[in-house]
Amino acid sequence: MHKFEEKTTKTESIFQGKVISLQVDDVLLPDGNEAKRELIKHPGAVCVIAITDEKKIILVEQYRKALERPLVEVPAGKLEAGEEPSYCAERELEEETGYRPGSITHIQSFYTSPGFADELVHVFLAEGLKKVEGGLVADEDEFVELMEVTLSEAEQLAKDERIFDAKTLWALQYIRSNGLA
Amino acid sequence: MHKFEEKTTKTESIFQGKVISLQVDDVLLPDGNEAKRELIKHPGAVCVIAITDEKKIILVEQYRKALERPLVEVPAGKLEAGEEPSYCAERELEEETGYRPGSITHIQSFYTSPGFADELVHVFLAEGLKKVEGGLVADEDEFVELMEVTLSEAEQLAKDERIFDAKTLWALQYIRSNGLA
């Protein structure tokens, strides 16, 4: 047991949605006082660093309702129940971009919002991309636009705040540090 | 208006908490179909890259109830209503670590979970640190432990998944790329 562990004395389930659920826990703090924690449960997600043979970074632009604006991001998507992250990464890449990778390698995972949510994102590197015949069969409620950009174009998109999320900005640093594009 | 914009036809407020709120929006998709979006509203947050004169990175370990485990992170905290992010960064740094910066510079902002939440984190670089007399007046329900580590020690913490969140992993890449520690 960690010395700062917060012992749960009560859990109240507030909402069970299609994507997230919300609960409020009463906890006992290390000093014996009580507090409430508002907690989001999320199935987890993957994102994919995918670089074409021409050293272009594959990105997708989509409307993000939570922000009421579009964002340009690395291809990403939620894990389905019981789904292997590497399988999910290949699936999302193909659905959103029409590319199928020759290999897919896990390079990092991270929690995105540990203060209130348990979302864990697994980052994969996709290599040996081949365009799939047909391709682009996105989820029925998802509308995305494919972009293929150089690293300096991606960094300009970040300066312009069209790329503006943690996983994609982490990915751009990774691409630069490792000379991938 | 963006071509993929999702027009809200109904908003249902589900929960208003101390930290987050939850609403479910009915939206009209670009193809005219309808969908539901589960959305978390968050006040936004800051985090601080703080390096001592001895080139040690200042980190804090705390228990994260959402994950039911402790994490080692860069000092961070939520914005209070109307609070200037740079002021919040100085405040959180002093509360959590007992250090006051000579200067504080905004270097990046990012959304952490754009798929379901509007949390925006502002990253600051704190320089010219001075230990404050007294110091360490954390929030009453916050228990954190100060760590001062080299970059290679921090990278080992990341390999060991004790550092395991997007903002801190972004920060470590930034520190390495810019030769800060």
Short mmCIF file of C-alpha atoms in Angstrom, two decimals, chain B residues 14-156:
data_model
loop_
_atom_site.label_atom_id
_atom_site.label_comp_id
_atom_site.label_asym_id
_atom_site.label_seq_id
_atom_site.Cartn_x
_atom_site.Cartn_y
_atom_site.Cartn_z
CA ILE B 14 -25.85 15.24 -16.14
CA PHE B 15 -23.51 16.29 -13.34
CA GLN B 16 -21.95 19.44 -11.92
CA GLY B 17 -19.06 18.60 -9.61
CA LYS B 18 -16.39 20.54 -7.78
CA VAL B 19 -13.82 19.81 -10.51
CA ILE B 20 -15.59 18.50 -13.61
CA SER B 21 -19.05 18.57 -15.11
CA LEU B 22 -20.63 16.14 -17.53
CA GLN B 23 -23.15 16.81 -20.30
CA VAL B 24 -24.55 14.75 -23.14
CA ASP B 25 -25.12 16.61 -26.41
CA ASP B 26 -27.30 15.44 -29.27
CA VAL B 27 -25.58 16.46 -32.49
CA LEU B 28 -26.35 16.63 -36.17
CA LEU B 29 -23.49 15.07 -38.15
CA PRO B 30 -22.19 16.42 -41.47
CA ASP B 31 -24.16 13.70 -43.32
CA GLY B 32 -27.40 14.68 -41.59
CA ASN B 33 -27.46 11.73 -39.19
CA GLU B 34 -27.69 12.15 -35.43
CA ALA B 35 -25.28 11.10 -32.68
CA LYS B 36 -24.73 11.61 -28.95
CA ARG B 37 -21.55 13.07 -27.49
CA GLU B 38 -20.55 12.55 -23.84
CA LEU B 39 -18.58 15.64 -22.82
CA ILE B 40 -16.54 16.57 -19.75
CA LYS B 41 -15.98 20.22 -18.92
CA HIS B 42 -12.84 20.99 -16.93
CA PRO B 43 -11.45 24.36 -15.73
CA GLY B 44 -8.02 23.79 -17.31
CA ALA B 45 -4.69 23.28 -15.63
CA VAL B 46 -1.02 24.18 -15.61
CA CYS B 47 2.17 22.21 -15.22
CA VAL B 48 5.69 23.41 -14.59
CA ILE B 49 9.07 22.30 -15.89
CA ALA B 50 11.34 23.38 -13.05
CA ILE B 51 15.08 22.70 -13.05
CA THR B 52 17.32 23.46 -10.08
CA ASP B 53 20.73 25.18 -10.31
CA GLU B 54 22.20 21.66 -9.99
CA LYS B 55 20.32 20.65 -13.20
CA LYS B 56 17.91 18.43 -11.28
CA ILE B 57 14.31 18.15 -12.49
CA ILE B 58 11.70 18.83 -9.83
CA LEU B 59 8.97 16.20 -9.73
CA VAL B 60 6.22 15.30 -7.31
CA GLU B 61 4.79 11.92 -6.44
CA GLN B 62 1.13 11.74 -5.50
CA TYR B 63 -1.67 9.21 -5.31
CA ARG B 64 -4.02 9.40 -8.30
CA LYS B 65 -7.43 8.08 -7.30
CA ALA B 66 -8.59 7.84 -10.93
CA LEU B 67 -5.82 5.29 -11.49
CA GLU B 68 -5.73 3.80 -7.95
CA ARG B 69 -1.97 4.21 -7.91
CA PRO B 70 0.71 6.86 -7.31
CA LEU B 71 2.33 8.71 -10.22
CA VAL B 72 5.47 10.83 -10.46
CA GLU B 73 4.67 14.00 -12.41
CA VAL B 74 5.84 17.52 -13.09
CA PRO B 75 4.22 19.88 -10.56
CA ALA B 76 0.72 20.69 -11.77
CA GLY B 77 -2.66 21.93 -10.70
CA LYS B 78 -6.05 23.15 -11.78
CA LEU B 79 -6.81 26.76 -12.64
CA GLU B 80 -9.03 28.54 -10.16
CA ALA B 81 -11.90 30.63 -11.56
CA GLY B 82 -10.46 33.62 -13.43
CA GLU B 83 -6.90 32.76 -12.49
CA GLU B 84 -4.08 33.75 -14.85
CA PRO B 85 -2.23 30.55 -15.91
CA SER B 86 1.23 31.99 -15.14
CA TYR B 87 0.08 32.97 -11.65
CA CYS B 88 -1.38 29.48 -11.17
CA ALA B 89 1.93 27.94 -12.28
CA GLU B 90 3.90 29.93 -9.70
CA ARG B 91 1.34 29.15 -7.01
CA GLU B 92 1.25 25.41 -7.69
CA LEU B 93 5.03 25.19 -7.88
CA GLU B 94 5.40 26.88 -4.51
CA GLU B 95 2.55 24.92 -2.87
CA GLU B 96 3.77 21.54 -4.07
CA THR B 97 7.55 21.97 -3.93
CA GLY B 98 8.46 24.98 -1.80
CA TYR B 99 10.28 26.62 -4.74
CA ARG B 100 9.58 30.12 -6.06
CA PRO B 101 10.80 30.93 -9.60
CA GLY B 102 12.73 34.04 -10.65
CA SER B 103 10.91 33.85 -13.99
CA ILE B 104 8.08 31.80 -15.44
CA THR B 105 7.65 31.38 -19.22
CA HIS B 106 4.77 29.82 -21.15
CA ILE B 107 6.19 27.26 -23.58
CA GLN B 108 3.24 25.16 -24.79
CA SER B 109 -0.42 24.35 -24.22
CA PHE B 110 -2.30 21.20 -25.15
CA TYR B 111 -5.64 19.48 -24.81
CA THR B 112 -5.19 16.22 -22.94
CA SER B 113 -8.24 14.17 -24.00
CA PRO B 114 -9.94 15.90 -26.94
CA GLY B 115 -12.18 12.89 -27.58
CA PHE B 116 -14.27 13.55 -24.49
CA ALA B 117 -12.89 16.44 -22.38
CA ASP B 118 -11.97 20.10 -22.84
CA GLU B 119 -9.12 20.08 -20.32
CA LEU B 120 -6.38 22.40 -21.61
CA VAL B 121 -2.98 22.20 -19.89
CA HIS B 122 -0.58 25.14 -20.07
CA VAL B 123 3.09 24.21 -19.71
CA PHE B 124 5.49 26.69 -18.12
CA LEU B 125 9.26 26.76 -17.71
CA ALA B 126 10.34 28.01 -14.28
CA GLU B 127 13.86 29.39 -13.96
CA GLY B 128 15.94 30.93 -11.18
CA LEU B 129 14.39 28.81 -8.43
CA LYS B 130 14.70 29.86 -4.79
CA LYS B 131 13.60 27.72 -1.85
CA VAL B 132 10.93 29.57 0.11
CA GLU B 133 11.03 29.87 3.89
CA GLY B 134 8.17 27.84 5.26
CA GLY B 135 7.09 26.66 1.78
CA LEU B 136 5.01 23.57 1.04
CA VAL B 137 1.47 24.67 1.83
CA ALA B 138 -0.37 22.18 -0.36
CA ASP B 139 -4.15 22.05 -0.76
CA GLU B 140 -5.78 20.45 2.25
CA ASP B 141 -6.75 17.32 0.31
CA GLU B 142 -3.45 16.97 -1.55
CA PHE B 143 -0.48 14.91 -0.38
CA VAL B 144 2.62 15.14 -2.50
CA GLU B 145 6.25 14.15 -2.10
CA LEU B 146 9.02 16.21 -3.65
CA MET B 147 11.70 14.53 -5.81
CA GLU B 148 14.73 16.09 -7.49
CA VAL B 149 16.24 13.86 -10.16
CA THR B 150 18.64 13.93 -13.09
CA LEU B 151 17.28 13.52 -16.62
CA SER B 152 18.55 9.95 -16.79
CA GLU B 153 16.90 9.15 -13.44
CA ALA B 154 13.66 10.65 -14.77
CA GLU B 155 13.93 8.57 -17.94
CA GLN B 156 14.40 5.46 -15.77
#
